[in-house]
CSV table of C-alpha atoms and ligand atoms in Angstrom, one decimal:
chain,number,residue,atom,x,y,z
C,251,UNK,CA,-142.1,-126.8,225.1
C,252,UNK,CA,-145.4,-125.7,226.5
C,253,UNK,CA,-147.1,-125.7,223.1
C,254,UNK,CA,-147.0,-129.6,223.2
C,255,UNK,CA,-150.1,-131.7,223.9
C,256,UNK,CA,-150.7,-135.4,224.5
C,257,UNK,CA,-152.6,-136.0,221.2
C,258,UNK,CA,-149.7,-135.0,219.0
C,259,UNK,CA,-147.8,-137.8,217.3
C,260,UNK,CA,-144.3,-139.1,218.3
C,261,UNK,CA,-141.9,-138.6,215.4
C,262,UNK,CA,-139.5,-141.5,214.8
C,263,UNK,CA,-136.7,-141.5,212.1
C,264,UNK,CA,-134.1,-143.8,210.8
C,265,UNK,CA,-131.8,-144.0,207.8
C,266,UNK,CA,-134.1,-146.5,206.2
C,267,UNK,CA,-136.4,-149.2,207.4
C,268,UNK,CA,-134.4,-150.6,210.3
C,269,UNK,CA,-136.0,-148.2,212.7
C,270,UNK,CA,-139.2,-150.1,212.3
C,271,UNK,CA,-137.8,-152.4,215.1
C,272,UNK,CA,-138.1,-149.3,217.3
C,273,UNK,CA,-141.6,-148.5,216.0
C,274,UNK,CA,-142.6,-152.0,216.8
C,275,UNK,CA,-141.3,-151.7,220.4
C,276,UNK,CA,-143.1,-148.3,220.9
C,277,UNK,CA,-146.4,-149.7,219.5
C,278,UNK,CA,-146.2,-152.7,221.8
C,279,UNK,CA,-145.7,-150.5,224.8
C,280,UNK,CA,-147.8,-147.5,223.9
C,281,UNK,CA,-150.6,-148.7,221.5
C,282,UNK,CA,-152.5,-145.4,221.9
C,283,UNK,CA,-149.7,-143.1,220.6
C,284,UNK,CA,-149.9,-141.7,217.1
C,285,UNK,CA,-146.6,-142.2,215.2
C,286,UNK,CA,-145.0,-140.5,212.2
C,287,UNK,CA,-142.1,-142.4,210.9
C,288,UNK,CA,-139.5,-141.1,208.4
C,289,UNK,CA,-137.2,-143.6,206.7
C,290,UNK,CA,-134.4,-141.9,204.6
C,291,UNK,CA,-134.5,-144.7,202.0
C,292,UNK,CA,-132.9,-142.5,199.3
C,293,UNK,CA,-129.8,-141.9,201.3
C,294,UNK,CA,-129.4,-145.1,203.3
C,295,UNK,CA,-126.9,-146.4,204.6
C,296,UNK,CA,-125.8,-143.8,207.2
C,297,UNK,CA,-123.4,-146.3,208.8
C,298,UNK,CA,-120.6,-145.7,206.2
C,299,UNK,CA,-121.1,-141.9,205.9
C,300,UNK,CA,-119.2,-139.0,207.5
C,301,UNK,CA,-120.4,-137.4,210.7
C,302,UNK,CA,-121.0,-134.1,208.9
C,303,UNK,CA,-123.3,-135.7,206.4
C,304,UNK,CA,-125.3,-137.7,208.9
C,305,UNK,CA,-125.8,-134.5,211.1
C,306,UNK,CA,-127.1,-132.6,208.1
C,307,UNK,CA,-129.5,-135.4,207.1
C,308,UNK,CA,-130.7,-135.7,210.8
C,309,UNK,CA,-131.4,-131.9,210.9
C,310,UNK,CA,-133.4,-132.0,207.7
C,311,UNK,CA,-135.6,-134.9,208.9
C,312,UNK,CA,-136.1,-133.4,212.3
C,313,UNK,CA,-137.3,-130.1,210.8
C,314,UNK,CA,-139.7,-132.1,208.5
C,315,UNK,CA,-141.1,-134.0,211.6
C,316,UNK,CA,-141.3,-130.8,213.6
C,317,UNK,CA,-143.4,-129.3,210.8
C,318,UNK,CA,-145.8,-132.2,211.2
C,319,UNK,CA,-146.3,-131.0,214.8
C,320,UNK,CA,-144.8,-134.0,216.6
C,321,UNK,CA,-144.4,-133.7,220.4
C,322,UNK,CA,-141.2,-135.7,220.6
C,323,UNK,CA,-138.6,-137.1,218.2
C,324,UNK,CA,-137.0,-140.5,218.6
C,325,UNK,CA,-133.8,-140.9,216.7
C,326,UNK,CA,-134.2,-144.7,216.1
C,327,UNK,CA,-131.0,-144.9,214.0
C,328,UNK,CA,-127.9,-145.8,216.1
C,329,UNK,CA,-125.6,-144.1,213.7
C,330,UNK,CA,-127.6,-140.8,213.7
C,331,UNK,CA,-127.9,-141.1,217.5
C,332,UNK,CA,-124.2,-141.6,217.9
C,333,UNK,CA,-123.2,-138.6,215.8
C,334,UNK,CA,-126.1,-136.1,215.6
C,335,UNK,CA,-128.1,-136.3,218.9
C,336,UNK,CA,-126.4,-133.5,220.8
C,337,UNK,CA,-126.6,-131.2,217.8
C,338,UNK,CA,-130.3,-131.9,217.4
C,339,UNK,CA,-131.0,-131.4,221.1
C,340,UNK,CA,-129.3,-128.0,220.9
C,341,UNK,CA,-131.3,-126.9,217.9
C,342,UNK,CA,-134.9,-128.1,218.5
C,343,UNK,CA,-137.2,-127.1,221.3
C,344,UNK,CA,-138.9,-130.4,221.8
C,345,UNK,CA,-137.7,-133.6,223.6
C,346,UNK,CA,-135.3,-135.6,221.4
C,347,UNK,CA,-134.4,-139.1,222.4
C,348,UNK,CA,-131.7,-141.4,220.9
C,349,UNK,CA,-131.1,-145.1,221.3
C,350,UNK,CA,-127.5,-145.0,222.7
C,351,UNK,CA,-128.2,-143.9,226.3
C,352,UNK,CA,-131.2,-146.2,227.0
C,353,UNK,CA,-129.2,-149.2,225.6
C,354,UNK,CA,-126.1,-148.3,227.6
C,355,UNK,CA,-128.1,-147.9,230.8
C,356,UNK,CA,-129.7,-151.3,230.4
C,357,UNK,CA,-126.4,-152.9,229.7
C,358,UNK,CA,-124.7,-151.3,232.7
C,359,UNK,CA,-127.5,-152.6,234.9
C,360,UNK,CA,-127.3,-156.1,233.6
C,361,UNK,CA,-123.5,-156.5,233.6
C,362,UNK,CA,-122.3,-158.0,236.8
C,363,UNK,CA,-118.8,-158.7,235.6
C,364,UNK,CA,-118.5,-155.1,234.3
C,365,UNK,CA,-117.7,-156.3,230.8
C,366,UNK,CA,-119.9,-155.0,228.0
C,367,UNK,CA,-119.6,-155.6,224.3
C,368,UNK,CA,-121.1,-153.4,221.6
C,369,UNK,CA,-121.7,-154.2,218.0
C,370,UNK,CA,-122.8,-151.6,215.4
C,371,UNK,CA,-122.1,-150.0,212.1
C,372,UNK,CA,-118.7,-148.7,211.3
C,373,UNK,CA,-119.7,-145.0,212.1
C,374,UNK,CA,-121.4,-145.9,215.4
C,375,UNK,CA,-118.4,-147.8,216.6
C,376,UNK,CA,-115.9,-145.1,215.3
C,377,UNK,CA,-117.9,-142.4,217.1
C,378,UNK,CA,-117.1,-144.0,220.5
C,379,UNK,CA,-120.6,-142.9,221.6
C,380,UNK,CA,-121.6,-146.2,223.3
C,381,UNK,CA,-118.2,-146.4,225.1
C,382,UNK,CA,-118.6,-142.8,226.3
C,383,UNK,CA,-122.3,-143.3,227.5
C,384,UNK,CA,-121.3,-146.5,229.3
C,385,UNK,CA,-118.3,-145.0,231.0
C,386,UNK,CA,-120.3,-141.9,232.0
C,387,UNK,CA,-122.6,-144.3,233.9
C,388,UNK,CA,-119.8,-146.4,235.4
C,389,UNK,CA,-116.2,-145.5,234.8
C,390,UNK,CA,-115.0,-149.0,235.8
C,391,UNK,CA,-116.8,-150.8,232.9
C,392,UNK,CA,-114.7,-152.6,230.4
C,393,UNK,CA,-116.1,-151.9,226.9
C,394,UNK,CA,-115.2,-154.0,223.9
C,395,UNK,CA,-116.5,-153.0,220.4
C,396,UNK,CA,-116.9,-154.6,217.0
C,397,UNK,CA,-118.2,-153.0,213.8
C,398,UNK,CA,-120.3,-155.5,211.8
C,399,UNK,CA,-121.0,-153.8,208.5
C,400,UNK,CA,-122.2,-156.9,206.6
C,401,UNK,CA,-125.2,-157.6,208.9
C,402,UNK,CA,-127.5,-154.8,207.7
C,403,UNK,CA,-127.6,-156.0,204.0
C,404,UNK,CA,-128.1,-159.6,205.3
C,405,UNK,CA,-131.1,-158.7,207.3
C,406,UNK,CA,-132.6,-156.6,204.5
C,407,UNK,CA,-132.2,-159.6,202.2
C,408,UNK,CA,-134.3,-161.6,204.7
C,409,UNK,CA,-131.6,-164.2,205.3
C,410,UNK,CA,-131.8,-164.4,209.1
C,411,UNK,CA,-131.8,-168.2,209.2
C,412,UNK,CA,-129.2,-168.8,206.6
C,413,UNK,CA,-125.9,-170.5,207.5
C,414,UNK,CA,-124.1,-167.6,205.9
C,415,UNK,CA,-125.3,-165.3,208.7
C,416,UNK,CA,-124.0,-167.7,211.4
C,417,UNK,CA,-120.6,-167.8,209.7
C,418,UNK,CA,-120.4,-164.0,209.4
C,419,UNK,CA,-121.4,-163.6,213.1
C,420,UNK,CA,-118.9,-166.2,214.2
C,421,UNK,CA,-116.2,-164.2,212.5
C,422,UNK,CA,-117.3,-160.9,213.8
C,423,UNK,CA,-117.9,-162.1,217.4
C,424,UNK,CA,-114.9,-164.4,217.7
C,425,UNK,CA,-112.8,-161.9,219.8
C,426,UNK,CA,-115.6,-161.8,222.4
C,427,UNK,CA,-114.9,-165.5,223.1
C,428,UNK,CA,-111.6,-164.5,224.9
C,429,UNK,CA,-112.8,-161.1,226.1
C,430,UNK,CA,-115.8,-162.7,227.8
C,431,UNK,CA,-118.4,-159.9,228.1
C,432,UNK,CA,-121.5,-160.7,230.0
C,433,UNK,CA,-123.7,-158.2,228.2
C,434,UNK,CA,-123.8,-157.4,224.5
C,435,UNK,CA,-125.5,-154.3,223.1
C,436,UNK,CA,-127.2,-154.8,219.7
C,437,UNK,CA,-126.2,-151.3,218.6
C,438,UNK,CA,-127.9,-151.1,215.3
C,439,UNK,CA,-131.5,-151.1,214.2
C,440,UNK,CA,-131.2,-154.3,212.2
C,441,UNK,CA,-129.6,-156.5,214.8
C,442,UNK,CA,-132.7,-157.4,216.9
C,443,UNK,CA,-133.8,-159.4,213.9
C,444,UNK,CA,-130.8,-161.6,214.4
C,445,UNK,CA,-131.2,-161.9,218.2
C,446,UNK,CA,-131.6,-165.7,218.4
C,447,UNK,CA,-128.6,-166.4,216.1
C,448,UNK,CA,-126.5,-163.9,218.0
C,449,UNK,CA,-127.5,-165.5,221.3
C,450,UNK,CA,-126.5,-169.0,219.9
C,451,UNK,CA,-123.1,-167.7,218.7
C,452,UNK,CA,-122.2,-165.9,222.0
C,453,UNK,CA,-123.8,-168.4,224.3
C,454,UNK,CA,-126.5,-168.2,226.9
C,455,UNK,CA,-124.4,-166.5,229.6
C,456,UNK,CA,-124.3,-163.2,227.6
C,457,UNK,CA,-127.2,-160.9,228.1
C,458,UNK,CA,-128.4,-159.3,224.9
C,459,UNK,CA,-129.5,-155.7,225.1
C,460,UNK,CA,-131.9,-154.4,222.4
C,461,UNK,CA,-131.4,-150.6,222.4
C,462,UNK,CA,-134.7,-150.1,220.5
C,463,UNK,CA,-136.8,-151.8,223.3
C,464,UNK,CA,-135.0,-149.9,226.0
C,465,UNK,CA,-135.7,-146.7,224.0
C,466,UNK,CA,-139.4,-147.4,223.9
C,467,UNK,CA,-139.4,-147.7,227.7
C,468,UNK,CA,-137.5,-144.3,227.9
C,469,UNK,CA,-140.1,-142.7,225.7
C,470,UNK,CA,-142.9,-143.9,227.9
C,471,UNK,CA,-141.2,-142.5,231.1
C,472,UNK,CA,-140.4,-139.2,229.5
C,473,UNK,CA,-143.9,-138.7,228.1
C,474,UNK,CA,-145.4,-139.7,231.5
C,475,UNK,CA,-143.2,-137.2,233.4
C,476,UNK,CA,-144.1,-134.4,231.0
C,477,UNK,CA,-147.8,-135.5,231.2
C,478,UNK,CA,-147.8,-136.0,227.4
C,479,UNK,CA,-149.0,-139.6,227.2
C,480,UNK,CA,-152.0,-140.0,225.0
C,481,UNK,CA,-154.9,-141.1,227.2
C,482,UNK,CA,-155.8,-144.8,226.9
C,483,UNK,CA,-159.5,-144.1,226.4
C,484,UNK,CA,-159.4,-143.5,222.6
C,485,UNK,CA,-158.9,-145.7,219.6
C,486,UNK,CA,-155.5,-147.3,218.9
C,487,UNK,CA,-152.9,-144.8,217.6
C,488,UNK,CA,-152.6,-143.9,213.9
C,489,UNK,CA,-149.3,-144.6,212.2
C,490,UNK,CA,-148.0,-142.7,209.2
C,491,UNK,CA,-144.9,-143.6,207.2
C,492,UNK,CA,-142.8,-141.3,205.0
C,493,UNK,CA,-139.8,-142.4,202.9
C,494,UNK,CA,-137.4,-140.5,200.6
C,495,UNK,CA,-137.4,-143.2,197.9
C,496,UNK,CA,-138.8,-146.5,196.6
C,497,UNK,CA,-142.0,-146.9,198.7
C,498,UNK,CA,-142.9,-150.3,197.2
C,499,UNK,CA,-139.8,-152.1,198.5
C,500,UNK,CA,-140.2,-150.2,201.8
C,501,UNK,CA,-143.8,-151.3,202.2
C,502,UNK,CA,-143.0,-155.0,201.5
C,503,UNK,CA,-140.0,-155.1,203.9
C,504,UNK,CA,-141.4,-152.8,206.6
C,505,UNK,CA,-144.7,-154.7,206.9
C,506,UNK,CA,-142.7,-157.9,207.2
C,507,UNK,CA,-140.6,-156.3,210.0
C,508,UNK,CA,-143.7,-154.8,211.6
C,509,UNK,CA,-145.7,-158.0,211.2
C,510,UNK,CA,-148.7,-156.2,209.6
C,511,UNK,CA,-149.5,-153.9,206.7
C,512,UNK,CA,-148.6,-150.2,206.9
C,513,UNK,CA,-151.6,-147.9,207.5
C,514,UNK,CA,-150.3,-145.0,205.4
C,515,UNK,CA,-147.2,-144.6,203.3
C,516,UNK,CA,-146.0,-141.4,201.5
C,517,UNK,CA,-143.0,-140.5,199.5
C,518,UNK,CA,-141.2,-137.2,200.1
C,519,UNK,CA,-139.1,-135.9,197.2
C,520,UNK,CA,-135.4,-135.5,198.0
C,521,UNK,CA,-135.4,-131.9,196.8
C,522,UNK,CA,-138.2,-131.1,199.3
C,523,UNK,CA,-136.3,-132.8,202.1
C,524,UNK,CA,-133.1,-131.0,201.2
C,525,UNK,CA,-134.9,-127.7,201.4
C,526,UNK,CA,-135.2,-128.2,205.2
C,527,UNK,CA,-132.4,-127.0,207.4
T,607,DGL,N1,-130.0,-147.6,211.0
T,607,DGL,C1,-128.6,-147.8,211.0
T,607,DGL,C2,-128.1,-147.9,212.4
T,607,DGL,O1,-128.9,-148.2,213.3
T,607,DGL,C3,-128.2,-149.0,210.2
T,607,DGL,C4,-128.4,-148.8,208.7
T,607,DGL,C5,-127.4,-147.7,208.1
T,607,DGL,O2,-126.2,-147.9,208.1
T,607,DGL,O3,-128.0,-146.7,207.8
T,607,DGL,O4,-127.0,-147.7,212.7
């Protein structure tokens, strides 16, 4: 890893545009870092695909980012982190960070009752990755899980304040009323956009953990330890965005998620992406 330097960009990838929530958290915390984001908009969603497929996609994107000379890769997608992180860490010789561990660590710290709930896509929940990460930190933790597959399309449709979302959440989260967790991990890139409604549904006593925000803090610590933080004396970091399909829709939704226009947006043909191993 000694070919890395602080001026290189951080690579971030997701199955689509949800990972922009992680980009936003990194920009807020590390405004001088250059970022290269890859959203696999041609092959989204990952949340309903097999492990084997998600691992293959994650390797292709990581190879693409590595070719762009990034100094670190952030797997912003919970599903890809849950199923592909270990395999990526074994294959690439740069630091690779996922969202599962930072989110689990924050939840363990905040749960006094030792009762943590996790919501995510079907694949993330099926993988058991959050449960394993939480139990590795504290074997006494009770972990309750709930897949919420309808939430991603609702967020992408920009319906966060519609009554339909509240109804869907009430149904998904009803079992937590009896199980009484005191921390709830938002284990999907899209759920931070529903934070206030989720808080209303579960009540004020449940602490919500945003895995993306926790990951941004982890990225800061790791870069600091490796002396790879971009010095704060330069201009603000530059941000480049790559997608595998439909950049117009991406631009519109991502700039809404990010709260500002995208600096640079490029499309990578799927055949090109598939040529990476
Ligand atoms: N980015 C995915 C995640 O965080 C959600 C969207 C998808 O299913 O691909 O799990």
